[in-house]
PDB file of C-alpha atoms in Angstrom:
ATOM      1  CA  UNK A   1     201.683  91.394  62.374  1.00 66.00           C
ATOM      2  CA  UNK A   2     200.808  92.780  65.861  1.00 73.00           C
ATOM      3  CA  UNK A   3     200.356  90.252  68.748  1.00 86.00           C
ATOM      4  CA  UNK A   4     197.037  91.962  69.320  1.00 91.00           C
ATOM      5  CA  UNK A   5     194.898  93.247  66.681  1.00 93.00           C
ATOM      6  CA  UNK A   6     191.941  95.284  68.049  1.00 93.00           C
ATOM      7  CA  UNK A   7     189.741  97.810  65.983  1.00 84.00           C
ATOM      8  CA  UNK A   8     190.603 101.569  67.544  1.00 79.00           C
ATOM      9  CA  UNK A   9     187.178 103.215  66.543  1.00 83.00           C
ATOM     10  CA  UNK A  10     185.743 105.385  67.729  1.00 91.00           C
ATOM     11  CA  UNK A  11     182.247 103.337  68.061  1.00 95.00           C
ATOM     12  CA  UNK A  12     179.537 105.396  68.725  1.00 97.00           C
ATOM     13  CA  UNK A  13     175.917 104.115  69.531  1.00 97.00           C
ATOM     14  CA  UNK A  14     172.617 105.375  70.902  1.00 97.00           C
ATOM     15  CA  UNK A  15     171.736 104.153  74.564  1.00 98.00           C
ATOM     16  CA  UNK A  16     170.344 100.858  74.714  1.00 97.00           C
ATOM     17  CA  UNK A  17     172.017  99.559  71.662  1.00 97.00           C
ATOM     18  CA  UNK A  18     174.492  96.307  71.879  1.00 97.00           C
ATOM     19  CA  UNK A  19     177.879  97.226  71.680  1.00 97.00           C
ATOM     20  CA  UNK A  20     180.141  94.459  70.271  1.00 96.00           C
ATOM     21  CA  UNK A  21     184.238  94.961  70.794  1.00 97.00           C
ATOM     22  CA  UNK A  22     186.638  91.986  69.332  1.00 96.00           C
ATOM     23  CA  UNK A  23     190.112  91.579  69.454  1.00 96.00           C
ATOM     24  CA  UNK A  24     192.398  88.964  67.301  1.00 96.00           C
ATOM     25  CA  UNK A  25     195.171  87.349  68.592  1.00 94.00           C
ATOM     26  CA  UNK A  26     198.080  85.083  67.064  1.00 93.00           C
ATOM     27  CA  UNK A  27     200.048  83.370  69.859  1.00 91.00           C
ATOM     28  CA  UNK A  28     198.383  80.652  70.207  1.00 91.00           C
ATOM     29  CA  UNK A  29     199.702  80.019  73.810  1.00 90.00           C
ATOM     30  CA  UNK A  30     197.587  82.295  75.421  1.00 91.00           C
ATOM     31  CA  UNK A  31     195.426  80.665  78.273  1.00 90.00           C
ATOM     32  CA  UNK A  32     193.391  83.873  79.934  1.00 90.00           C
ATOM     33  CA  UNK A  33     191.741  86.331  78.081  1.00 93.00           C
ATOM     34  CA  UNK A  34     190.740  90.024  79.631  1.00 93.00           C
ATOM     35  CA  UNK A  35     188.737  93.097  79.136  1.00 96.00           C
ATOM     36  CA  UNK A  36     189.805  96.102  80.732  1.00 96.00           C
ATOM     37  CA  UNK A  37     187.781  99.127  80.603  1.00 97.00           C
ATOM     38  CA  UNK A  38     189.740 102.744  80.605  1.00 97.00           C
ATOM     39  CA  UNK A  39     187.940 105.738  81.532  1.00 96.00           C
ATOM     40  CA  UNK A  40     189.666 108.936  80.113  1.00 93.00           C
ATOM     41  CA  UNK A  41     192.430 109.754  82.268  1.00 91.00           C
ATOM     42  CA  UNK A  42     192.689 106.596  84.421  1.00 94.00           C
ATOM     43  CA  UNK A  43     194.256 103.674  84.678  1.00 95.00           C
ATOM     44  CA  UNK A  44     192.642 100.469  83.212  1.00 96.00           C
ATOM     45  CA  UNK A  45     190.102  98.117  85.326  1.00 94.00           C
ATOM     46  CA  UNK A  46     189.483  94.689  84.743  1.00 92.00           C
ATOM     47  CA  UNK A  47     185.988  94.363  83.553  1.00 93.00           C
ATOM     48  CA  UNK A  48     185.725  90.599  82.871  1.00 90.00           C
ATOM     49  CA  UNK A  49     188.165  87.480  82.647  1.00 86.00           C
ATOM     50  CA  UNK A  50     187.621  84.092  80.776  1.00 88.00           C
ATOM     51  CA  UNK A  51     189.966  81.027  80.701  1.00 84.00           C
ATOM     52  CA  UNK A  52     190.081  78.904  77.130  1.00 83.00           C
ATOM     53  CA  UNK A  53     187.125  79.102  75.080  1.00 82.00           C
ATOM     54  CA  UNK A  54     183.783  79.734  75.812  1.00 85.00           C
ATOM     55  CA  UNK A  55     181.635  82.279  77.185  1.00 91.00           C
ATOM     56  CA  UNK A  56     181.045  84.055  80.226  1.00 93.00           C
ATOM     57  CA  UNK A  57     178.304  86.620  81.136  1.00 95.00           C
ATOM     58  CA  UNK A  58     178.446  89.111  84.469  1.00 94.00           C
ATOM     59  CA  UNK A  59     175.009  91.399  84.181  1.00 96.00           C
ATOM     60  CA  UNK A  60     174.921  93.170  81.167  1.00 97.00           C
ATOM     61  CA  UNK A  61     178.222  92.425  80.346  1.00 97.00           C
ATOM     62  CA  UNK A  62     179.294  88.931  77.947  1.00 97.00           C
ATOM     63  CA  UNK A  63     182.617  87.592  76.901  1.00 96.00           C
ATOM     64  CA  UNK A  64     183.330  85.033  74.179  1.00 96.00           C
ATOM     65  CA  UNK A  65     186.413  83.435  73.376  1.00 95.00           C
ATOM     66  CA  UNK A  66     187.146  80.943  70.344  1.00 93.00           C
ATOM     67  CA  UNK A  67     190.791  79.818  70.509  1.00 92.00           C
ATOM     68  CA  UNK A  68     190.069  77.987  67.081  1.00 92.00           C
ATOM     69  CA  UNK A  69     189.877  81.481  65.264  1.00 93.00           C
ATOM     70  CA  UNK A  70     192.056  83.325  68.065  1.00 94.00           C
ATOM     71  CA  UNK A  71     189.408  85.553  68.031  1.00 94.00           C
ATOM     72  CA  UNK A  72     187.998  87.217  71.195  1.00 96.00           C
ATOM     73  CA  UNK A  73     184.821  89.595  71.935  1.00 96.00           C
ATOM     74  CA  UNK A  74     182.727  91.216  74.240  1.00 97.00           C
ATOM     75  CA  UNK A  75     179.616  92.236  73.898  1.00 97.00           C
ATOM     76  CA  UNK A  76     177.344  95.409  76.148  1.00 97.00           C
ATOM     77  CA  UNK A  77     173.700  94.820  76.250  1.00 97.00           C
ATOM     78  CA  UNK A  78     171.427  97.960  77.219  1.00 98.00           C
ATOM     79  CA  UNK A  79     174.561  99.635  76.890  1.00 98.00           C
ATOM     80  CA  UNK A  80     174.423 102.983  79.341  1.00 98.00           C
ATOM     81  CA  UNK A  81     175.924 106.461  78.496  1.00 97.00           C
ATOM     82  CA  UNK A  82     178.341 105.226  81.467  1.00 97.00           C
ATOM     83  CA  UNK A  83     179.644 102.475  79.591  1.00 98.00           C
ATOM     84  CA  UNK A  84     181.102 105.526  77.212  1.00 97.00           C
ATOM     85  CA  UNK A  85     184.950 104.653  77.762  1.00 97.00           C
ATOM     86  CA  UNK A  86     187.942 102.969  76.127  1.00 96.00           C
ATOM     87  CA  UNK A  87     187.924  99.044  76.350  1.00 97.00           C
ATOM     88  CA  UNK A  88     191.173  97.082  75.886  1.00 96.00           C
ATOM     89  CA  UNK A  89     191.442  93.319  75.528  1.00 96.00           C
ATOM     90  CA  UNK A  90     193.941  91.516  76.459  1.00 94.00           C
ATOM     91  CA  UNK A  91     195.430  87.801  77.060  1.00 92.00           C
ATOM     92  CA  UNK A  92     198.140  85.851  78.667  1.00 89.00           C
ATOM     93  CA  UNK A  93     200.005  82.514  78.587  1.00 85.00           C
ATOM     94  CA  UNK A  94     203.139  81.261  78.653  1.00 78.00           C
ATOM     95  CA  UNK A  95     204.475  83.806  80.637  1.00 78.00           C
ATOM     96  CA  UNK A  96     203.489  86.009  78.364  1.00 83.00           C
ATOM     97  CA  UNK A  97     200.711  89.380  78.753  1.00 87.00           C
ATOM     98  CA  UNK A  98     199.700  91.535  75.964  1.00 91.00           C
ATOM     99  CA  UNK A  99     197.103  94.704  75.225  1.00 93.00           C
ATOM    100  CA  UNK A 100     194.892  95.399  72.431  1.00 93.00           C
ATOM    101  CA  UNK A 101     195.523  99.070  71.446  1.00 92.00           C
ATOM    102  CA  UNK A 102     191.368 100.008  72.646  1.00 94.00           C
ATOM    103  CA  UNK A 103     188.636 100.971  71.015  1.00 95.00           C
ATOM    104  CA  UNK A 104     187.066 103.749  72.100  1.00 95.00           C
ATOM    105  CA  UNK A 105     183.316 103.234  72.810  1.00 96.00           C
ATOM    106  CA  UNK A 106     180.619 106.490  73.342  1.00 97.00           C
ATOM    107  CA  UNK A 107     177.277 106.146  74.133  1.00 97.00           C
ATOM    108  CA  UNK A 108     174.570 108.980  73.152  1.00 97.00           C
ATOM    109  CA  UNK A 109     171.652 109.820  75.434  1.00 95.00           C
TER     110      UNK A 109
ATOM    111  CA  UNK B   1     192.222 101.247 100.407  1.00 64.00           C
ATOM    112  CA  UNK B   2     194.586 102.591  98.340  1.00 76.00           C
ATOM    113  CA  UNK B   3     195.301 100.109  95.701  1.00 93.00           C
ATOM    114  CA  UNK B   4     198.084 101.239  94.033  1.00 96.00           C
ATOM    115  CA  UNK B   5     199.590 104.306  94.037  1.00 97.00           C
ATOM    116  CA  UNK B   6     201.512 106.365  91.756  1.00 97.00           C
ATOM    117  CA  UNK B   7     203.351 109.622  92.243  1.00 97.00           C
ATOM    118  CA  UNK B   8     203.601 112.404  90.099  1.00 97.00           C
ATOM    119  CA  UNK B   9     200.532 112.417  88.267  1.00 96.00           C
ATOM    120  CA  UNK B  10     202.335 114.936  85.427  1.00 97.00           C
ATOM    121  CA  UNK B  11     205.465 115.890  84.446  1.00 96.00           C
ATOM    122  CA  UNK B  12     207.469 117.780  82.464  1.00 97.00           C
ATOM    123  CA  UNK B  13     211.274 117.069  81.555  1.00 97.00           C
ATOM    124  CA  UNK B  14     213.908 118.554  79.414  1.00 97.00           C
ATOM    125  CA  UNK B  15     215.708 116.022  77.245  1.00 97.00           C
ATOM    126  CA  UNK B  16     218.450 115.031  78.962  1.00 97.00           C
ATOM    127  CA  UNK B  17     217.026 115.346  82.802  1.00 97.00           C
ATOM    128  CA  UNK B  18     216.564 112.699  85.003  1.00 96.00           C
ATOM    129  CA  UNK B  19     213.389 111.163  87.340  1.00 96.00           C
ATOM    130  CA  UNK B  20     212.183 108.711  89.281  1.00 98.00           C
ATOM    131  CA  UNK B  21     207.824 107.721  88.951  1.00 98.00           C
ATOM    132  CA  UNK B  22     206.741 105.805  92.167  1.00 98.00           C
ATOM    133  CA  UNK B  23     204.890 103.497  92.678  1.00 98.00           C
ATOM    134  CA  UNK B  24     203.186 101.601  95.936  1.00 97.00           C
ATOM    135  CA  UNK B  25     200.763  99.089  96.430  1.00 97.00           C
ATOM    136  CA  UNK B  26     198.808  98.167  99.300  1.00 95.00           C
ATOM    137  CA  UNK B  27     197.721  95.114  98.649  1.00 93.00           C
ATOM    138  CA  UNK B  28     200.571  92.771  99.561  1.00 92.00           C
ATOM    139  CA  UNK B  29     200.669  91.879  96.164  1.00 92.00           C
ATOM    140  CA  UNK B  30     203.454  89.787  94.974  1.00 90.00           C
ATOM    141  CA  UNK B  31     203.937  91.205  91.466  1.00 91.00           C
ATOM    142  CA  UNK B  32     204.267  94.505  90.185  1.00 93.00           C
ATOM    143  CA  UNK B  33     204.721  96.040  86.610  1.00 95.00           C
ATOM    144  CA  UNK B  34     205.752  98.963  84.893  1.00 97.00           C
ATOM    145  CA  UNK B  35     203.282  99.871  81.541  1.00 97.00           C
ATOM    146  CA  UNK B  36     203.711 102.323  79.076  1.00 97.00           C
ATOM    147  CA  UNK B  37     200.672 103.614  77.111  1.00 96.00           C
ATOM    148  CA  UNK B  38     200.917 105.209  73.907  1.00 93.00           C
ATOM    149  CA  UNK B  39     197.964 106.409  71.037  1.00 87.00           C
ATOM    150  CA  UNK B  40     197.548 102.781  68.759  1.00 81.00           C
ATOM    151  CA  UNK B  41     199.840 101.092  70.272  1.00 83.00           C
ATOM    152  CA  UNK B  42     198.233  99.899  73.466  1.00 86.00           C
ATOM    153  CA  UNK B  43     199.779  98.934  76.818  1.00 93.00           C
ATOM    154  CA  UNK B  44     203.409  97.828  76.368  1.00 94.00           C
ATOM    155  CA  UNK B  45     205.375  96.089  79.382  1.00 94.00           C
ATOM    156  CA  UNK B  46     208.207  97.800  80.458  1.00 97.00           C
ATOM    157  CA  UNK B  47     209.750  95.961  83.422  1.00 96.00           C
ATOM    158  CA  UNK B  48     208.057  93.915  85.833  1.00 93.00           C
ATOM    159  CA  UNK B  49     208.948  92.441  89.429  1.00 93.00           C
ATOM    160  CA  UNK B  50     207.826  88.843  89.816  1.00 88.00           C
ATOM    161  CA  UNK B  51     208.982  89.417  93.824  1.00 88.00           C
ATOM    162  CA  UNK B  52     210.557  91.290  96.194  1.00 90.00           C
ATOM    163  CA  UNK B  53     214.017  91.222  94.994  1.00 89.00           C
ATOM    164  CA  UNK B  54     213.618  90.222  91.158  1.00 93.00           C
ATOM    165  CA  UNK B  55     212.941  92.344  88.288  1.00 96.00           C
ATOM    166  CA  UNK B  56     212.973  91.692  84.480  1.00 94.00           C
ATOM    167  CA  UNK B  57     212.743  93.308  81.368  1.00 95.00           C
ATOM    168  CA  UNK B  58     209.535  93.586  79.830  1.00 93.00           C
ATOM    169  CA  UNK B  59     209.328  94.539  75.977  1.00 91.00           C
ATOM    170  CA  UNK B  60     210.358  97.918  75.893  1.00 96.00           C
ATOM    171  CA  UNK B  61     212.751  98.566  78.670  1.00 97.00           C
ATOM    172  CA  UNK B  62     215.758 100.351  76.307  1.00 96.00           C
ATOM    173  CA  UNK B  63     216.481 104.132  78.495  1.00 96.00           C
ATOM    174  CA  UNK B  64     214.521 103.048  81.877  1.00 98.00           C
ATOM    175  CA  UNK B  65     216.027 101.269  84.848  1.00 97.00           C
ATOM    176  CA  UNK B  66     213.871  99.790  87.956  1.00 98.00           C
ATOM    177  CA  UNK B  67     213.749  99.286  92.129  1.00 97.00           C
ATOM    178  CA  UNK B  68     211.789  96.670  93.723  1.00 96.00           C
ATOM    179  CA  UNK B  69     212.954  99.154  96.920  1.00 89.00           C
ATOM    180  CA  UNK B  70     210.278  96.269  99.364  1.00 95.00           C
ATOM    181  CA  UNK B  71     207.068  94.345  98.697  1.00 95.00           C
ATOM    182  CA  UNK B  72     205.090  97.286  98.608  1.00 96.00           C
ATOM    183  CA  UNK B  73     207.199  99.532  96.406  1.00 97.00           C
ATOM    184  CA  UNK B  74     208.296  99.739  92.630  1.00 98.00           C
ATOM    185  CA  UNK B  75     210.197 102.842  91.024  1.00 98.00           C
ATOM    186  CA  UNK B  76     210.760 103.549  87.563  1.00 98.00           C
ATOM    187  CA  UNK B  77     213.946 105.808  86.706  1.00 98.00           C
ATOM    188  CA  UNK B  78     214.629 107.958  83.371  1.00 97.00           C
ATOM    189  CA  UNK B  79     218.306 108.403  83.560  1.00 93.00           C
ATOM    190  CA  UNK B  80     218.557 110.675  80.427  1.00 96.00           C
ATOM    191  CA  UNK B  81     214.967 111.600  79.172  1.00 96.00           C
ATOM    192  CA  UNK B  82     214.152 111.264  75.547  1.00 97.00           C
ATOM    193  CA  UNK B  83     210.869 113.126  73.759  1.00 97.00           C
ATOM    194  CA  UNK B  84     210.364 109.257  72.882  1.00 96.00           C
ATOM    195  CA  UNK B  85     209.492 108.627  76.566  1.00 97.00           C
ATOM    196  CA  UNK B  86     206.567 110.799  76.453  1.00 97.00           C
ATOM    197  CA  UNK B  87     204.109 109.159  77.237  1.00 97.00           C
ATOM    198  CA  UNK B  88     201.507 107.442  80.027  1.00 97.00           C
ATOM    199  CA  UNK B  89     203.080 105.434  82.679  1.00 98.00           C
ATOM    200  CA  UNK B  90     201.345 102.725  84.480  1.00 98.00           C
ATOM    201  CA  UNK B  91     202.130 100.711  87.581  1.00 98.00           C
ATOM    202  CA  UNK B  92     199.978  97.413  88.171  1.00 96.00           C
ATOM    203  CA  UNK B  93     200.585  95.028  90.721  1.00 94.00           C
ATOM    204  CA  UNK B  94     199.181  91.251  90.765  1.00 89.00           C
ATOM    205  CA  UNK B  95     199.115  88.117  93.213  1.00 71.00           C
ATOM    206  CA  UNK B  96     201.455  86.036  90.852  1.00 62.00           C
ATOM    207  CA  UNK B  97     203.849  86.535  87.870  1.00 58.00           C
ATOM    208  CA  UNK B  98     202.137  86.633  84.774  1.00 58.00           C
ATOM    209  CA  UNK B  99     198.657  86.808  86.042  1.00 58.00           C
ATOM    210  CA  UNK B 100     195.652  87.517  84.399  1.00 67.00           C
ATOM    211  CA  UNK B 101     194.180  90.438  87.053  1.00 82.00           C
ATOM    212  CA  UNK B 102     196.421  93.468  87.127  1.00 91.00           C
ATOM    213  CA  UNK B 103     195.232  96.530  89.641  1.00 93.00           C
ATOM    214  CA  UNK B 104     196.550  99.559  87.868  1.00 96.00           C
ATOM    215  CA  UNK B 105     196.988 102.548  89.441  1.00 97.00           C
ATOM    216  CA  UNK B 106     195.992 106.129  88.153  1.00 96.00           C
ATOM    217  CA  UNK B 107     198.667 106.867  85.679  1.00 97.00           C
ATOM    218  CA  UNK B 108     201.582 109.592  85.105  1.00 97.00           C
ATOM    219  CA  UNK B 109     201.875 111.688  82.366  1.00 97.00           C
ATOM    220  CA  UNK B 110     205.196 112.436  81.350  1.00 97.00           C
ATOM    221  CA  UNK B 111     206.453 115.008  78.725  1.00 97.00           C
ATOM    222  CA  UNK B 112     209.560 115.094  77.826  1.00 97.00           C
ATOM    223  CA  UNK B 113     210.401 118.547  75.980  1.00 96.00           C
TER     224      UNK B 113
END
């Protein structure tokens, strides 16, 4: 079993649909929980960060952790044919920092 | 502002050959990482530098060898490339070890023929 589960896609969606990405996770030491998002041919940028459980929202953007179910998403509202990128979770603790593989998101005009 | 900086943005290597990726941060970050990214299987830690003067094996670190040369700076070195090192490298750099914001830098795409 991978540290990291996350579902590749791709996920494809008209504009201003909401986009939901989730990850699993099974070392239950991890404290932090990321979302990068990867345009094609650059390097990852952290979109959002959350610490334990709970949620936390930035604009259009929301993250949700529950530690219970080691389960982790993040949801796009209005999502925007510029949101149309690669989105990796990922989540540290214990001295310890792992990726989600990405799933590939595209938004249609 | 730079953020972090890597140099060359492609390459292509005959088994066996050598090179060095660089990698420079601007920053004054105290942390810096090595990343490999492959299709499904995510970002995988190569090395990392907790400080100037330290580095450690991350989780995939068999046929690469590092330099934390200063603060700034963080090379990568294939000593005998493999096709099995093609792939995306990625420098990040952080405030502490283990933190939860990497900066990543642009990436460099290496083929190894």
């Amino acid at each position: 079993q991978k540290e990291v589960e996350q579902d590749p896609g791709p996920l494809s969606v008209p504009e201003g649909a909401i986009v939901s990405l989730n990850c699993t996770y099974s070392n239950s030491a991890f404290q932090y929980f990321m979302w990068y998002r990867q345009y094609s041919r650059k390097g990852p940028e952290l979109l959002m960060y959350t610490y334990s459980s709970g949620n936390k929202e930035d604009g259009r953007f929301t993250a949700q952790v529950d530690k219970s179910s080691k389960y982790i998403s993040l949801f796009i509202r209005d999502s925007q044919p510029s949101d149309s990128a690669t989105y990796l979770c990922a989540m540290s603790g214990d001295n310890d920092m792992r990726f989600g593989a990405g799933t590939r998101l595209t938004v249609k005009p | 502002n730079a953020g972090v900086t890597q140099t060359p943005k492609f390459q292509v290597l005959k088994t066996g050959q050598s090179m060095t990726l660089q990698c420079a941060q601007d920053m004054n970050h105290n942390s810096m990482y090595w990343y490999r990214q492959d299709p499904g299987m995510g970002l995988r830690l190569i090395y990392y530098s907790a400080s100037e003067g330290t580095t450690d094996k991350g989780e995939v670190p068999n046929g690469y060898n590092v330099s934390r040369l200063n603060k700034r700076e963080f090379s990568l070195r294939l000593e005998s490339a493999a096709p099995s090192q093609t792939s995306v490298y990625f420098c990040a750099s952080s405030t502490v070890p283990g933190a939860n914001v990497l900066t990543f830098g642009a990436g460099s795409r290496l083929t190894v023929l």
